Amino acid sequence: MPHAILPPPPISPIFAPISHADRACSPYPEETLSPGGLALQQRVINSQPAFNLALGGPAALSLGAIRQDAEAVLAAGGRYLVIRRQQEVVGIAHLLANNPFDKHPWIGLLVIDSEMAGKGVGRNAVSQLCHHLTRLNPAPVRLCVQLSNPAALAFWQRCGFEQIEEDLDEENRPIAILQAIPHNGANPR
């Protein structure tokens, strides 16, 4: 009996490919909710304790908390990506190509390992993430920043985003809603 040739398995829908492997953002082969995927997220997120505190959490998040957040993102249609510098994973992001509430693409999370801070990795990732999102949805890219995190607000403004409103998040914490300044997505300054 001849063997059937099966098509290759699909690329994980969780770590969406957004560029070639030689760029800063690239697909990561592990599933978001696998033990390895969760540990990767935990390592990167916990390298930035000030970020976790600004979100009202502990300085270091447990694997259970990471899993709960990831499940919520995936349930909403979001996708996780890793940020690479050469072959090393140095950050994570999650994206929503079409927010059902405003029809804009959103960057839901971008965390760069603290050891990479100030080396241009974050700005490069923002540029590539915005380019990818605008190919999927031409509306300006949006995101939110906790107002208790002025360093993050300044970072996103340097990357070509402007504040369009203030609101409260689901935990009633004040946030700024930012949008990429129109002209080819975000434009790092």
PDB file of C-alpha atoms in Angstrom:
ATOM      1  CA  MET A   1       0.000   0.000   0.000  1.00  0.00           C
ATOM      2  CA  PRO A   2       1.568   3.365  -0.965  1.00  0.00           C
ATOM      3  CA  HIS A   3       2.172   5.924   1.742  1.00  0.00           C
ATOM      4  CA  ALA A   4       0.139   9.095   1.553  1.00  0.00           C
ATOM      5  CA  ILE A   5       2.084  12.319   1.540  1.00  0.00           C
ATOM      6  CA  LEU A   6       0.650  14.554   4.203  1.00  0.00           C
ATOM      7  CA  PRO A   7       0.950  18.327   4.119  1.00  0.00           C
ATOM      8  CA  PRO A   8       3.200  19.849   6.774  1.00  0.00           C
ATOM      9  CA  PRO A   9       1.465  20.923   9.968  1.00  0.00           C
ATOM     10  CA  PRO A  10       0.363  24.564   9.950  1.00  0.00           C
ATOM     11  CA  ILE A  11       2.518  27.186  11.579  1.00  0.00           C
ATOM     12  CA  SER A  12       1.369  27.716  15.117  1.00  0.00           C
ATOM     13  CA  PRO A  13      -1.483  30.222  15.086  1.00  0.00           C
ATOM     14  CA  ILE A  14      -0.218  31.571  18.369  1.00  0.00           C
ATOM     15  CA  PHE A  15       3.259  32.779  17.438  1.00  0.00           C
ATOM     16  CA  ALA A  16       2.388  34.408  14.131  1.00  0.00           C
ATOM     17  CA  PRO A  17       5.219  34.864  11.650  1.00  0.00           C
ATOM     18  CA  ILE A  18       5.695  38.531  10.909  1.00  0.00           C
ATOM     19  CA  SER A  19       9.077  38.696   9.259  1.00  0.00           C
ATOM     20  CA  HIS A  20      12.065  36.754   8.084  1.00  0.00           C
ATOM     21  CA  ALA A  21      14.191  35.069  10.752  1.00  0.00           C
ATOM     22  CA  ASP A  22      16.965  37.619  10.329  1.00  0.00           C
ATOM     23  CA  ARG A  23      14.731  40.443  11.563  1.00  0.00           C
ATOM     24  CA  ALA A  24      13.968  41.353  15.159  1.00  0.00           C
ATOM     25  CA  CYS A  25      10.511  39.749  15.294  1.00  0.00           C
ATOM     26  CA  SER A  26      10.214  36.148  14.269  1.00  0.00           C
ATOM     27  CA  PRO A  27       7.984  33.155  14.890  1.00  0.00           C
ATOM     28  CA  TYR A  28       8.752  30.991  17.870  1.00  0.00           C
ATOM     29  CA  PRO A  29       8.040  27.275  17.435  1.00  0.00           C
ATOM     30  CA  GLU A  30       6.582  26.567  20.859  1.00  0.00           C
ATOM     31  CA  GLU A  31       2.915  26.961  21.618  1.00  0.00           C
ATOM     32  CA  THR A  32       1.994  29.806  23.929  1.00  0.00           C
ATOM     33  CA  LEU A  33       0.386  27.544  26.507  1.00  0.00           C
ATOM     34  CA  SER A  34       3.053  24.821  26.480  1.00  0.00           C
ATOM     35  CA  PRO A  35       5.332  24.599  29.534  1.00  0.00           C
ATOM     36  CA  GLY A  36       8.199  26.019  27.451  1.00  0.00           C
ATOM     37  CA  GLY A  37       6.083  28.837  26.039  1.00  0.00           C
ATOM     38  CA  LEU A  38       4.820  29.817  29.478  1.00  0.00           C
ATOM     39  CA  ALA A  39       8.328  29.693  30.970  1.00  0.00           C
ATOM     40  CA  LEU A  40       9.624  31.892  28.141  1.00  0.00           C
ATOM     41  CA  GLN A  41       6.906  34.474  28.782  1.00  0.00           C
ATOM     42  CA  GLN A  42       7.556  34.349  32.522  1.00  0.00           C
ATOM     43  CA  ARG A  43      11.307  34.904  32.052  1.00  0.00           C
ATOM     44  CA  VAL A  44      10.811  37.957  29.844  1.00  0.00           C
ATOM     45  CA  ILE A  45       7.915  39.490  31.785  1.00  0.00           C
ATOM     46  CA  ASN A  46       9.585  39.003  35.159  1.00  0.00           C
ATOM     47  CA  SER A  47      12.755  40.709  33.901  1.00  0.00           C
ATOM     48  CA  GLN A  48      10.673  43.925  34.075  1.00  0.00           C
ATOM     49  CA  PRO A  49       9.271  44.038  37.646  1.00  0.00           C
ATOM     50  CA  ALA A  50       8.339  47.743  37.347  1.00  0.00           C
ATOM     51  CA  PHE A  51       6.026  46.824  34.454  1.00  0.00           C
ATOM     52  CA  ASN A  52       4.309  44.152  36.541  1.00  0.00           C
ATOM     53  CA  LEU A  53       3.898  46.563  39.451  1.00  0.00           C
ATOM     54  CA  ALA A  54       2.462  49.261  37.149  1.00  0.00           C
ATOM     55  CA  LEU A  55      -0.221  46.764  36.135  1.00  0.00           C
ATOM     56  CA  GLY A  56      -1.130  46.304  39.784  1.00  0.00           C
ATOM     57  CA  GLY A  57       0.417  42.867  40.105  1.00  0.00           C
ATOM     58  CA  PRO A  58       3.340  41.494  42.063  1.00  0.00           C
ATOM     59  CA  ALA A  59       6.866  42.216  40.834  1.00  0.00           C
ATOM     60  CA  ALA A  60       7.158  38.607  39.632  1.00  0.00           C
ATOM     61  CA  LEU A  61       4.243  36.779  38.028  1.00  0.00           C
ATOM     62  CA  SER A  62       3.552  33.088  38.600  1.00  0.00           C
ATOM     63  CA  LEU A  63       3.171  30.607  35.759  1.00  0.00           C
ATOM     64  CA  GLY A  64      -0.517  30.390  36.680  1.00  0.00           C
ATOM     65  CA  ALA A  65      -0.958  34.135  36.196  1.00  0.00           C
ATOM     66  CA  ILE A  66       0.947  34.000  32.893  1.00  0.00           C
ATOM     67  CA  ARG A  67      -1.282  31.130  31.705  1.00  0.00           C
ATOM     68  CA  GLN A  68      -4.464  32.970  32.716  1.00  0.00           C
ATOM     69  CA  ASP A  69      -3.419  36.104  30.811  1.00  0.00           C
ATOM     70  CA  ALA A  70      -2.386  34.082  27.747  1.00  0.00           C
ATOM     71  CA  GLU A  71      -5.683  32.185  27.698  1.00  0.00           C
ATOM     72  CA  ALA A  72      -7.601  35.481  27.784  1.00  0.00           C
ATOM     73  CA  VAL A  73      -5.542  36.925  24.916  1.00  0.00           C
ATOM     74  CA  LEU A  74      -6.001  33.820  22.792  1.00  0.00           C
ATOM     75  CA  ALA A  75      -9.740  33.677  23.530  1.00  0.00           C
ATOM     76  CA  ALA A  76     -10.045  37.258  22.230  1.00  0.00           C
ATOM     77  CA  GLY A  77      -8.317  36.308  18.963  1.00  0.00           C
ATOM     78  CA  GLY A  78      -4.893  37.659  19.870  1.00  0.00           C
ATOM     79  CA  ARG A  79      -1.590  36.173  18.759  1.00  0.00           C
ATOM     80  CA  TYR A  80       1.682  35.940  20.605  1.00  0.00           C
ATOM     81  CA  LEU A  81       5.076  36.677  19.077  1.00  0.00           C
ATOM     82  CA  VAL A  82       8.593  36.547  20.347  1.00  0.00           C
ATOM     83  CA  ILE A  83      11.171  39.224  19.693  1.00  0.00           C
ATOM     84  CA  ARG A  84      14.598  37.923  18.756  1.00  0.00           C
ATOM     85  CA  ARG A  85      17.997  39.500  18.622  1.00  0.00           C
ATOM     86  CA  GLN A  86      20.008  37.195  16.406  1.00  0.00           C
ATOM     87  CA  GLN A  87      18.815  33.795  17.708  1.00  0.00           C
ATOM     88  CA  GLU A  88      18.144  34.844  21.304  1.00  0.00           C
ATOM     89  CA  VAL A  89      14.586  35.498  22.455  1.00  0.00           C
ATOM     90  CA  VAL A  90      14.677  38.943  24.077  1.00  0.00           C
ATOM     91  CA  GLY A  91      11.021  39.940  24.192  1.00  0.00           C
ATOM     92  CA  ILE A  92       7.398  39.025  23.714  1.00  0.00           C
ATOM     93  CA  ALA A  93       4.420  40.754  22.182  1.00  0.00           C
ATOM     94  CA  HIS A  94       0.799  40.055  21.574  1.00  0.00           C
ATOM     95  CA  LEU A  95      -1.309  41.554  18.842  1.00  0.00           C
ATOM     96  CA  LEU A  96      -4.951  41.838  17.938  1.00  0.00           C
ATOM     97  CA  ALA A  97      -5.371  42.539  14.220  1.00  0.00           C
ATOM     98  CA  ASN A  98      -8.959  43.755  14.514  1.00  0.00           C
ATOM     99  CA  ASN A  99     -10.310  44.856  17.882  1.00  0.00           C
ATOM    100  CA  PRO A 100     -14.060  44.150  17.762  1.00  0.00           C
ATOM    101  CA  PHE A 101     -14.815  47.309  19.766  1.00  0.00           C
ATOM    102  CA  ASP A 102     -13.127  49.878  17.526  1.00  0.00           C
ATOM    103  CA  LYS A 103     -12.004  47.904  14.433  1.00  0.00           C
ATOM    104  CA  HIS A 104      -8.381  49.018  14.921  1.00  0.00           C
ATOM    105  CA  PRO A 105      -5.357  46.753  15.204  1.00  0.00           C
ATOM    106  CA  TRP A 106      -3.895  46.748  18.722  1.00  0.00           C
ATOM    107  CA  ILE A 107      -0.560  45.950  20.300  1.00  0.00           C
ATOM    108  CA  GLY A 108      -1.724  44.385  23.541  1.00  0.00           C
ATOM    109  CA  LEU A 109       1.695  43.776  25.036  1.00  0.00           C
ATOM    110  CA  LEU A 110       5.331  44.435  24.306  1.00  0.00           C
ATOM    111  CA  VAL A 111       7.913  43.481  26.906  1.00  0.00           C
ATOM    112  CA  ILE A 112      11.632  43.491  26.146  1.00  0.00           C
ATOM    113  CA  ASP A 113      14.058  41.719  28.472  1.00  0.00           C
ATOM    114  CA  SER A 114      15.594  44.246  30.852  1.00  0.00           C
ATOM    115  CA  GLU A 115      19.112  43.301  29.671  1.00  0.00           C
ATOM    116  CA  MET A 116      18.217  44.638  26.204  1.00  0.00           C
ATOM    117  CA  ALA A 117      16.867  47.996  27.404  1.00  0.00           C
ATOM    118  CA  GLY A 118      18.287  50.967  25.531  1.00  0.00           C
ATOM    119  CA  LYS A 119      19.716  48.897  22.659  1.00  0.00           C
ATOM    120  CA  GLY A 120      17.052  49.708  20.057  1.00  0.00           C
ATOM    121  CA  VAL A 121      15.384  46.291  20.250  1.00  0.00           C
ATOM    122  CA  GLY A 122      12.059  47.720  21.408  1.00  0.00           C
ATOM    123  CA  ARG A 123      11.942  50.427  18.746  1.00  0.00           C
ATOM    124  CA  ASN A 124      12.830  47.956  16.018  1.00  0.00           C
ATOM    125  CA  ALA A 125      10.129  45.585  17.277  1.00  0.00           C
ATOM    126  CA  VAL A 126       7.526  48.387  17.339  1.00  0.00           C
ATOM    127  CA  SER A 127       8.325  49.302  13.747  1.00  0.00           C
ATOM    128  CA  GLN A 128       7.982  45.708  12.564  1.00  0.00           C
ATOM    129  CA  LEU A 129       4.856  45.030  14.633  1.00  0.00           C
ATOM    130  CA  CYS A 130       3.160  48.126  13.225  1.00  0.00           C
ATOM    131  CA  HIS A 131       4.172  47.231   9.678  1.00  0.00           C
ATOM    132  CA  HIS A 132       2.723  43.746  10.129  1.00  0.00           C
ATOM    133  CA  LEU A 133      -0.517  45.010  11.664  1.00  0.00           C
ATOM    134  CA  THR A 134      -1.104  47.640   8.976  1.00  0.00           C
ATOM    135  CA  ARG A 135      -0.809  44.925   6.318  1.00  0.00           C
ATOM    136  CA  LEU A 136      -3.653  43.095   8.098  1.00  0.00           C
ATOM    137  CA  ASN A 137      -5.759  46.163   8.903  1.00  0.00           C
ATOM    138  CA  PRO A 138      -5.120  49.651   7.465  1.00  0.00           C
ATOM    139  CA  ALA A 139      -6.606  51.493  10.464  1.00  0.00           C
ATOM    140  CA  PRO A 140      -4.012  53.185  12.712  1.00  0.00           C
ATOM    141  CA  VAL A 141      -2.454  50.878  15.308  1.00  0.00           C
ATOM    142  CA  ARG A 142      -3.549  51.480  18.894  1.00  0.00           C
ATOM    143  CA  LEU A 143      -2.440  50.459  22.359  1.00  0.00           C
ATOM    144  CA  CYS A 144      -2.965  51.464  25.948  1.00  0.00           C
ATOM    145  CA  VAL A 145      -0.482  52.409  28.646  1.00  0.00           C
ATOM    146  CA  GLN A 146      -1.041  52.564  32.375  1.00  0.00           C
ATOM    147  CA  LEU A 147      -0.758  56.199  33.469  1.00  0.00           C
ATOM    148  CA  SER A 148       1.189  54.884  36.460  1.00  0.00           C
ATOM    149  CA  ASN A 149       3.958  53.930  33.990  1.00  0.00           C
ATOM    150  CA  PRO A 150       5.351  57.227  32.608  1.00  0.00           C
ATOM    151  CA  ALA A 151       8.452  55.514  31.181  1.00  0.00           C
ATOM    152  CA  ALA A 152       6.252  53.344  28.952  1.00  0.00           C
ATOM    153  CA  LEU A 153       4.201  56.348  27.856  1.00  0.00           C
ATOM    154  CA  ALA A 154       7.392  58.197  26.888  1.00  0.00           C
ATOM    155  CA  PHE A 155       8.709  55.132  25.015  1.00  0.00           C
ATOM    156  CA  TRP A 156       5.576  54.811  22.892  1.00  0.00           C
ATOM    157  CA  GLN A 157       5.544  58.544  22.153  1.00  0.00           C
ATOM    158  CA  ARG A 158       9.175  58.315  20.971  1.00  0.00           C
ATOM    159  CA  CYS A 159       8.052  55.441  18.724  1.00  0.00           C
ATOM    160  CA  GLY A 160       5.520  57.617  16.921  1.00  0.00           C
ATOM    161  CA  PHE A 161       2.347  57.213  18.967  1.00  0.00           C
ATOM    162  CA  GLU A 162       0.190  60.016  20.322  1.00  0.00           C
ATOM    163  CA  GLN A 163      -2.327  59.978  23.133  1.00  0.00           C
ATOM    164  CA  ILE A 164      -5.902  60.189  21.858  1.00  0.00           C
ATOM    165  CA  GLU A 165      -7.825  59.711  25.111  1.00  0.00           C
ATOM    166  CA  GLU A 166      -7.743  58.624  28.737  1.00  0.00           C
ATOM    167  CA  ASP A 167      -9.929  55.897  30.171  1.00  0.00           C
ATOM    168  CA  LEU A 168     -10.041  53.223  32.856  1.00  0.00           C
ATOM    169  CA  ASP A 169      -8.999  49.624  32.274  1.00  0.00           C
ATOM    170  CA  GLU A 170     -10.994  46.595  33.416  1.00  0.00           C
ATOM    171  CA  GLU A 171      -9.490  46.989  36.898  1.00  0.00           C
ATOM    172  CA  ASN A 172     -10.493  50.708  37.032  1.00  0.00           C
ATOM    173  CA  ARG A 173      -6.893  51.898  36.688  1.00  0.00           C
ATOM    174  CA  PRO A 174      -6.286  55.041  34.614  1.00  0.00           C
ATOM    175  CA  ILE A 175      -4.861  54.388  31.158  1.00  0.00           C
ATOM    176  CA  ALA A 176      -3.863  56.409  28.128  1.00  0.00           C
ATOM    177  CA  ILE A 177      -5.070  55.198  24.731  1.00  0.00           C
ATOM    178  CA  LEU A 178      -2.399  55.846  22.110  1.00  0.00           C
ATOM    179  CA  GLN A 179      -2.564  55.668  18.340  1.00  0.00           C
ATOM    180  CA  ALA A 180       0.167  55.549  15.726  1.00  0.00           C
ATOM    181  CA  ILE A 181       0.582  58.928  14.073  1.00  0.00           C
ATOM    182  CA  PRO A 182      -0.665  58.413  10.484  1.00  0.00           C
ATOM    183  CA  HIS A 183       2.014  57.989   7.823  1.00  0.00           C
ATOM    184  CA  ASN A 184       3.236  54.421   7.429  1.00  0.00           C
ATOM    185  CA  GLY A 185       2.306  53.252  10.929  1.00  0.00           C
ATOM    186  CA  ALA A 186       4.500  54.117  13.868  1.00  0.00           C
ATOM    187  CA  ASN A 187       7.505  56.252  13.091  1.00  0.00           C
ATOM    188  CA  PRO A 188      10.313  55.937  15.657  1.00  0.00           C
ATOM    189  CA  ARG A 189      11.900  59.288  16.392  1.00  0.00           C
TER     190      ARG A 189
END
